[in-house]
Short mmCIF file of C-alpha atoms and ligand atoms in Angstrom, two decimals:
data_model
loop_
_atom_site.label_atom_id
_atom_site.label_comp_id
_atom_site.label_asym_id
_atom_site.label_seq_id
_atom_site.Cartn_x
_atom_site.Cartn_y
_atom_site.Cartn_z
CA UNK E 1 -14.27 164.60 -34.58
CA UNK E 2 -11.52 163.82 -32.12
CA UNK E 3 -11.96 160.75 -30.03
CA UNK E 4 -10.62 159.59 -26.67
CA UNK E 5 -11.89 156.61 -24.74
CA UNK E 6 -9.59 156.36 -21.76
CA UNK E 7 -8.20 159.10 -19.52
CA UNK E 8 -6.75 159.60 -16.04
CA UNK E 9 -7.82 162.72 -14.19
CA UNK E 10 -7.42 164.32 -10.79
CA UNK E 11 -10.47 165.64 -9.01
CA UNK E 12 -10.51 167.81 -5.92
CA UNK E 13 -13.64 168.92 -4.12
CA UNK E 14 -13.64 172.33 -2.45
CA UNK E 15 -12.64 172.77 1.18
CA UNK E 16 -15.21 174.09 3.59
CA UNK E 17 -14.87 177.75 4.64
CA UNK E 18 -13.51 178.60 8.10
CA UNK E 19 -15.83 179.79 10.86
CA UNK E 20 -15.49 183.43 11.87
CA UNK E 21 -14.34 184.61 15.31
CA UNK E 22 -16.08 187.88 15.80
CA UNK E 23 -17.82 189.88 18.54
CA UNK E 24 -20.51 192.46 18.50
CA UNK E 25 -18.97 195.91 18.43
CA UNK E 26 -21.66 198.48 18.86
CA UNK E 27 -21.95 201.84 20.55
CA UNK E 28 -23.05 201.57 24.16
CA UNK E 29 -22.46 197.81 24.27
CA UNK E 30 -19.15 197.31 25.93
CA UNK E 31 -18.74 193.57 25.81
CA UNK E 32 -20.74 192.32 22.84
CA UNK E 33 -21.31 188.60 22.55
CA UNK E 34 -19.87 186.39 19.78
CA UNK E 35 -21.32 186.86 16.29
CA UNK E 36 -18.98 184.90 14.03
CA UNK E 37 -20.86 183.04 11.29
CA UNK E 38 -20.13 179.58 9.92
CA UNK E 39 -18.12 179.03 6.79
CA UNK E 40 -19.74 177.72 3.59
CA UNK E 41 -19.62 174.10 2.45
CA UNK E 42 -17.07 173.16 -0.19
CA UNK E 43 -18.37 172.33 -3.68
CA UNK E 44 -18.48 168.67 -4.77
CA UNK E 45 -17.45 167.13 -8.06
CA UNK E 46 -20.31 165.50 -9.92
CA UNK E 47 -20.42 163.58 -13.16
CA UNK E 48 -23.55 163.56 -15.28
CA UNK E 49 -24.15 161.34 -18.32
CA UNK E 50 -25.29 162.99 -21.54
CA UNK E 51 -26.63 161.42 -24.69
CA UNK E 52 -25.12 163.83 -27.18
CA UNK E 53 -21.54 163.09 -26.21
CA UNK E 54 -19.56 160.14 -27.54
CA UNK E 55 -15.97 160.87 -26.59
CA UNK E 56 -13.95 161.79 -23.53
CA UNK E 57 -11.86 164.19 -25.60
CA UNK E 58 -12.69 167.18 -23.38
CA UNK E 59 -10.60 165.54 -20.67
CA UNK E 60 -7.47 165.46 -22.80
CA UNK E 61 -6.85 169.18 -22.49
CA UNK E 62 -7.56 169.48 -18.81
CA UNK E 63 -6.78 166.74 -16.30
CA UNK E 64 -7.15 168.60 -13.02
CA UNK E 65 -10.59 169.56 -11.86
CA UNK E 66 -11.31 171.55 -8.74
CA UNK E 67 -14.63 172.49 -7.26
CA UNK E 68 -14.99 175.85 -5.52
CA UNK E 69 -14.16 176.16 -1.84
CA UNK E 70 -16.65 177.51 0.68
CA UNK E 71 -16.29 181.11 1.74
CA UNK E 72 -15.16 181.86 5.29
CA UNK E 73 -17.82 182.89 7.78
CA UNK E 74 -18.29 186.57 8.52
CA UNK E 75 -19.19 188.75 11.44
CA UNK E 76 -22.81 189.57 12.26
CA UNK E 77 -23.49 185.82 12.06
CA UNK E 78 -23.21 185.81 8.31
CA UNK E 79 -22.59 182.38 6.85
CA UNK E 80 -20.01 182.13 4.09
CA UNK E 81 -21.30 181.21 0.65
CA UNK E 82 -21.08 177.52 -0.24
CA UNK E 83 -18.70 176.63 -3.05
CA UNK E 84 -20.42 175.69 -6.31
CA UNK E 85 -20.35 172.07 -7.37
CA UNK E 86 -18.34 171.29 -10.46
CA UNK E 87 -20.38 169.29 -12.95
CA UNK E 88 -18.51 167.23 -15.51
CA UNK E 89 -20.40 165.81 -18.47
CA UNK E 90 -19.57 162.34 -19.74
CA UNK E 91 -21.01 160.18 -22.51
CA UNK E 92 -23.31 157.26 -21.74
CA UNK E 93 -21.11 154.16 -21.46
CA UNK E 94 -18.47 155.89 -19.32
CA UNK E 95 -17.12 153.85 -16.46
CA UNK E 96 -15.32 155.42 -13.50
CA UNK E 97 -12.42 153.42 -12.09
CA UNK E 98 -10.15 153.89 -9.09
CA UNK E 99 -6.55 154.94 -9.64
CA UNK E 100 -5.61 151.30 -10.37
CA UNK E 101 -7.81 151.48 -13.48
CA UNK E 102 -9.33 148.13 -12.44
CA UNK E 103 -11.71 148.75 -9.57
CA UNK E 104 -15.00 149.93 -11.01
CA UNK E 105 -16.67 152.67 -9.00
CA UNK E 106 -19.52 153.77 -11.22
CA UNK E 107 -21.01 152.85 -14.57
CA UNK E 108 -23.08 155.31 -16.62
CA UNK E 109 -25.50 153.18 -18.57
CA UNK E 110 -28.34 155.68 -19.05
CA UNK E 111 -28.84 159.32 -19.82
CA UNK E 112 -28.97 161.77 -16.92
CA UNK E 113 -27.32 159.60 -14.26
CA UNK E 114 -25.40 161.52 -11.61
CA UNK E 115 -22.45 160.36 -9.59
CA UNK E 116 -20.84 162.45 -6.86
CA UNK E 117 -17.20 161.50 -7.18
CA UNK E 118 -15.65 163.83 -4.58
CA UNK E 119 -17.57 165.38 -1.71
CA UNK E 120 -16.91 168.96 -0.67
CA UNK E 121 -15.57 169.73 2.84
CA UNK E 122 -17.95 170.52 5.69
CA UNK E 123 -18.44 174.11 6.79
CA UNK E 124 -16.29 175.42 9.67
CA UNK E 125 -18.19 176.68 12.71
CA UNK E 126 -18.15 180.31 13.79
CA UNK E 127 -17.59 181.30 17.42
CA UNK E 128 -21.32 181.94 17.97
CA UNK E 129 -21.72 178.16 18.04
CA UNK E 130 -19.45 177.85 21.06
CA UNK E 131 -21.27 180.26 23.32
CA UNK E 132 -22.41 178.66 26.56
CA UNK E 133 -23.45 179.62 30.09
CA UNK E 134 -19.86 179.29 31.20
CA UNK E 135 -18.22 180.86 28.19
CA UNK E 136 -19.98 183.95 26.91
CA UNK E 137 -17.17 185.17 24.71
CA UNK E 138 -15.69 182.10 23.05
CA UNK E 139 -12.84 182.62 20.60
CA UNK E 140 -13.10 179.08 19.35
CA UNK E 141 -13.94 178.40 15.72
CA UNK E 142 -13.35 175.37 13.50
CA UNK E 143 -11.66 175.12 10.14
CA UNK E 144 -13.70 173.88 7.26
CA UNK E 145 -13.35 170.21 6.29
CA UNK E 146 -11.01 169.19 3.49
CA UNK E 147 -12.68 168.40 0.18
CA UNK E 148 -12.06 164.87 -1.08
CA UNK E 149 -9.35 164.42 -3.67
CA UNK E 150 -8.84 161.44 -5.96
CA UNK E 151 -7.10 160.28 -9.07
CA UNK E 152 -9.54 158.33 -11.19
CA UNK E 153 -9.76 156.79 -14.63
CA UNK E 154 -12.62 157.31 -17.02
CA UNK E 155 -13.15 154.62 -19.62
CA UNK E 156 -15.68 154.85 -22.36
CA UNK E 157 -17.26 151.62 -23.45
CA UNK E 158 -19.95 152.37 -25.97
CA UNK E 159 -23.31 150.85 -25.26
CA UNK E 160 -25.18 149.74 -28.34
CA UNK E 161 -27.56 146.95 -29.21
CA UNK E 162 -25.58 145.78 -32.19
CA UNK E 163 -21.85 146.04 -32.85
CA UNK E 164 -20.82 145.90 -36.52
CA UNK E 165 -17.55 144.05 -36.94
CA UNK E 166 -15.63 142.88 -39.99
CA UNK E 167 -12.56 143.42 -42.09
CA UNK E 168 -11.63 146.86 -43.35
CA UNK E 169 -13.56 148.03 -46.41
CA UNK E 170 -16.41 145.51 -45.91
CA UNK E 171 -18.87 148.40 -45.85
CA UNK E 172 -19.51 148.66 -42.12
CA UNK E 173 -19.74 152.45 -42.04
CA UNK E 174 -21.83 152.45 -45.22
CA UNK E 175 -24.27 150.09 -43.53
CA UNK E 176 -24.45 152.27 -40.42
CA UNK E 177 -25.12 155.31 -42.63
CA UNK E 178 -27.79 153.41 -44.59
CA UNK E 179 -29.63 152.22 -41.50
CA UNK E 180 -29.34 155.32 -39.32
CA UNK E 181 -28.86 159.07 -39.54
CA UNK E 182 -25.20 158.75 -38.62
CA UNK E 183 -22.75 160.24 -41.11
CA UNK E 184 -19.52 158.29 -40.73
CA UNK E 185 -16.66 158.68 -43.17
CA UNK E 186 -16.91 156.17 -46.03
CA UNK E 187 -14.18 155.52 -48.58
CA UNK E 188 -12.79 152.81 -50.77
CA UNK E 189 -9.69 152.10 -48.77
CA UNK E 190 -8.86 150.22 -45.59
CA UNK E 191 -9.04 151.84 -42.18
CA UNK E 192 -11.27 154.70 -43.17
CA UNK E 193 -12.91 154.50 -39.77
CA UNK E 194 -10.57 155.52 -37.00
CA UNK E 195 -13.08 155.85 -34.16
CA UNK E 196 -16.29 154.10 -33.27
CA UNK E 197 -19.47 155.60 -34.73
CA UNK E 198 -22.91 155.30 -33.23
CA UNK E 199 -26.30 155.47 -34.88
CA UNK E 200 -29.92 154.95 -33.92
CA UNK E 201 -32.70 153.54 -36.03
CA UNK E 202 -36.21 152.37 -35.30
CA UNK E 203 -38.91 150.16 -36.67
CA UNK E 204 -42.38 149.53 -35.35
CA UNK E 205 -41.72 152.02 -32.52
CA UNK E 206 -38.76 150.00 -31.33
CA UNK E 207 -35.32 151.55 -31.20
CA UNK E 208 -32.03 150.00 -32.18
CA UNK E 209 -28.58 151.45 -31.62
CA UNK E 210 -25.69 150.32 -33.77
CA UNK E 211 -21.97 150.83 -33.31
CA UNK E 212 -19.52 150.73 -36.19
CA UNK E 213 -15.88 150.22 -35.29
CA UNK E 214 -12.60 150.23 -37.24
CA UNK E 215 -11.90 147.13 -39.32
CA UNK E 216 -10.11 144.11 -37.90
CA UNK E 217 -7.36 142.19 -39.66
CA UNK E 218 -5.26 139.19 -38.81
CA UNK E 219 -2.95 140.03 -35.93
CA UNK E 220 -5.15 142.88 -34.67
CA UNK E 221 -4.62 141.53 -31.15
CA UNK E 222 -0.90 142.13 -31.63
CA UNK E 223 -1.55 145.67 -32.77
CA UNK E 224 -1.62 145.01 -36.53
CA UNK E 225 -3.74 147.55 -38.41
CA UNK E 226 -5.45 149.67 -35.81
CA UNK E 227 -5.15 146.87 -33.28
CA UNK E 228 -8.09 145.65 -31.36
CA UNK E 229 -8.42 148.35 -28.75
CA UNK E 230 -11.69 149.44 -30.30
CA UNK E 231 -13.23 146.10 -29.42
CA UNK E 232 -13.91 147.59 -26.01
CA UNK E 233 -16.72 149.41 -27.81
CA UNK E 234 -18.52 146.23 -28.67
CA UNK E 235 -17.91 144.54 -25.32
CA UNK E 236 -21.23 145.91 -24.14
CA UNK E 237 -23.19 145.39 -27.37
CA UNK E 238 -25.90 142.79 -27.05
CA UNK E 239 -25.39 141.29 -30.51
CA UNK E 240 -22.80 141.30 -33.23
CA UNK E 241 -23.29 141.87 -36.92
CA UNK E 242 -20.39 140.35 -38.79
CA UNK E 243 -20.16 142.06 -42.16
CA UNK E 244 -18.26 140.47 -45.04
CA UNK E 245 -17.63 141.74 -48.57
CA UNK E 246 -19.09 138.99 -50.77
CA UNK E 247 -16.47 139.65 -53.46
CA UNK E 248 -13.63 138.59 -51.11
CA UNK E 249 -11.80 135.60 -52.58
CA UNK E 250 -11.80 133.51 -49.46
CA UNK E 251 -14.90 134.32 -47.43
CA UNK E 252 -14.41 131.58 -44.88
CA UNK E 253 -10.89 132.73 -44.14
CA UNK E 254 -12.13 136.31 -43.69
CA UNK E 255 -14.84 135.09 -41.38
CA UNK E 256 -12.57 133.02 -39.16
CA UNK E 257 -9.86 135.66 -39.04
CA UNK E 258 -12.25 138.17 -37.55
CA UNK E 259 -13.65 135.54 -35.17
CA UNK E 260 -10.13 134.73 -34.05
CA UNK E 261 -9.41 138.35 -33.23
CA UNK E 262 -12.68 138.60 -31.27
CA UNK E 263 -11.74 135.52 -29.31
CA UNK E 264 -8.25 136.81 -28.56
CA UNK E 265 -9.84 139.88 -27.05
CA UNK E 266 -12.23 137.95 -24.85
CA UNK E 267 -14.46 134.90 -24.74
CA UNK E 268 -17.28 137.28 -23.93
CA UNK E 269 -17.19 138.64 -27.46
CA UNK E 270 -17.08 135.31 -29.19
CA UNK E 271 -20.09 134.04 -27.30
CA UNK E 272 -22.34 136.94 -28.24
CA UNK E 273 -25.18 136.23 -30.61
CA UNK E 274 -23.90 136.90 -34.09
CA UNK E 275 -25.45 137.24 -37.49
CA UNK E 276 -23.37 137.11 -40.63
CA UNK E 277 -24.18 139.55 -43.41
CA UNK E 278 -22.71 139.36 -46.88
CA UNK E 279 -22.52 142.81 -48.43
CA UNK E 280 -21.95 144.21 -51.95
CA UNK E 281 -24.18 141.65 -53.65
CA UNK E 282 -24.69 144.18 -56.46
CA UNK E 283 -21.20 143.34 -57.68
CA UNK E 284 -21.85 139.70 -58.59
CA UNK E 285 -24.67 137.81 -60.29
CA UNK E 286 -27.47 135.97 -58.57
CA UNK E 287 -26.29 132.45 -59.31
CA UNK E 288 -22.95 133.12 -57.81
CA UNK E 289 -24.52 134.65 -54.70
CA UNK E 290 -26.55 131.49 -54.22
CA UNK E 291 -23.52 129.28 -54.69
CA UNK E 292 -21.44 131.26 -52.24
CA UNK E 293 -24.10 131.40 -49.55
CA UNK E 294 -24.86 127.69 -49.83
CA UNK E 295 -21.18 126.87 -49.45
CA UNK E 296 -20.89 129.14 -46.46
CA UNK E 297 -23.99 127.72 -44.78
CA UNK E 298 -22.30 124.34 -44.63
CA UNK E 299 -19.41 125.76 -42.63
CA UNK E 300 -21.00 128.44 -40.49
CA UNK E 301 -23.79 127.73 -38.09
CA UNK E 302 -25.04 131.30 -37.72
CA UNK E 303 -27.75 132.87 -39.86
CA UNK E 304 -26.51 134.40 -43.09
CA UNK E 305 -28.08 137.44 -44.73
CA UNK E 306 -27.27 138.99 -48.06
CA UNK E 307 -27.51 142.71 -48.73
CA UNK E 308 -26.40 145.46 -51.02
CA UNK E 309 -25.93 148.60 -49.00
CA UNK E 310 -25.43 150.69 -52.11
CA UNK E 311 -28.62 149.41 -53.78
CA UNK E 312 -30.45 149.33 -50.44
CA UNK E 313 -31.40 145.70 -50.98
CA UNK E 314 -32.15 143.50 -47.99
CA UNK E 315 -31.76 146.37 -45.56
CA UNK E 316 -35.32 146.46 -44.27
CA UNK E 317 -35.36 142.70 -43.59
CA UNK E 318 -32.01 143.04 -41.86
CA UNK E 319 -33.27 145.86 -39.70
CA UNK E 320 -36.36 143.87 -38.74
CA UNK E 321 -34.34 140.85 -37.69
CA UNK E 322 -31.87 142.97 -35.71
CA UNK E 323 -34.72 144.66 -33.87
CA UNK E 324 -36.53 141.42 -33.16
CA UNK E 325 -33.33 139.88 -31.80
CA UNK E 326 -32.82 142.78 -29.42
CA UNK E 327 -36.44 143.34 -28.35
CA UNK E 328 -37.38 139.80 -27.54
N1 GTP S 1 -20.65 148.06 -54.67
C1 GTP S 1 -20.83 148.25 -53.39
N2 GTP S 1 -19.95 148.97 -52.69
C2 GTP S 1 -20.16 149.15 -51.37
C3 GTP S 1 -21.28 148.59 -50.70
N3 GTP S 1 -21.21 148.94 -49.39
C4 GTP S 1 -20.10 149.69 -49.26
N4 GTP S 1 -19.45 149.81 -50.43
C5 GTP S 1 -18.20 150.53 -50.71
O1 GTP S 1 -17.13 149.91 -50.02
C6 GTP S 1 -16.15 150.88 -49.67
C7 GTP S 1 -15.84 150.76 -48.19
O2 GTP S 1 -16.97 151.18 -47.44
P1 GTP S 1 -16.89 151.61 -45.89
O3 GTP S 1 -18.29 151.73 -45.43
O4 GTP S 1 -15.99 152.78 -45.74
O5 GTP S 1 -16.20 150.31 -45.30
P2 GTP S 1 -15.76 150.00 -43.79
O6 GTP S 1 -16.02 148.56 -43.54
O7 GTP S 1 -16.41 150.95 -42.86
O8 GTP S 1 -14.21 150.25 -43.87
P3 GTP S 1 -13.16 150.60 -42.68
O9 GTP S 1 -13.72 151.75 -41.93
O10 GTP S 1 -11.92 150.95 -43.39
O11 GTP S 1 -13.02 149.37 -41.86
C8 GTP S 1 -16.73 152.24 -50.07
O12 GTP S 1 -16.18 152.62 -51.30
C9 GTP S 1 -18.21 151.96 -50.19
O13 GTP S 1 -18.85 152.83 -51.11
C10 GTP S 1 -22.22 147.84 -51.48
O14 GTP S 1 -23.23 147.32 -51.01
N5 GTP S 1 -21.93 147.70 -52.81
MG1 MG S 2 -15.62 152.28 -41.66
#
């Protein structure tokens, strides 16, 4: 699946149709009165949030969007047809910014939200409207209004309850696949994940959404590895799950490296509630697991869980704790 999380587009609502200047022309009526109809309204540009989308990729191939203009008015007092609105679908988590890409205009946080981003022009008035006791055959009409036009930015910031962070190859995508129905790519090499993945799970009738992002390494904030641009997708996660491969030689170093990259991105990330999860416990024996976790507990204040994603050990307890943290 192709992925895009930031795009600049131009939107133009339709102009209103012009009013018609027309007079009755019938047999035996020499000077028919005005009968020019109004123009139609211009179509507006509307955004609607949809659950089954998770990328802005559709906007890469087309950056100019125009809504239909209103038809001009016609004789016999016929009103021109209104231009159709143009409806653009965006994923939940999309934010609309002004051209400066800083001023937030709208934030789609739920499914089915609508935002009218550019309003269509008003209808022009036909000459019938200008008939009066002093002017029985007005030629006056008005043009339709101009549809609004803007350049805007769309930014996608995934909304999930839990963001899974960690070094490459820690098993983040495997964990997402084990807990949810998501089917992210999993492989035994670094940077398998190139885009964020989302999954939903539930327990006890309570839902939990998880986001898995590409791995972070030292210097990510300077663009090393895949950089840290994907951290925007955990900015709006309530909690963080910091996943570490228990077979790493220096667990503490791994832990603090990832924390450092989170902090470089923003203090907001570092202050989120975090739980630390040691994965791949199937690869070492029990005594060693105990030794490692006890050592780590002395240095890290957060709760530490141990799991084996492959053997599905500890996953249910982990799910329960994640859900209880989110649904307090
Ligand atoms: N033995 C063992 N292997 C695991 C476990 N969890 C994941 N793996 C393996 O670890 C490798 C990396 O898994 P991924 O889920 O792709 O890791 P990731 O953290 O998403 O990696 P990136 O996307 O590159 O950051 C794969 O070969 C998985 O099969 C586990 O609990 N035990
Ligand atoms: Mg991955």
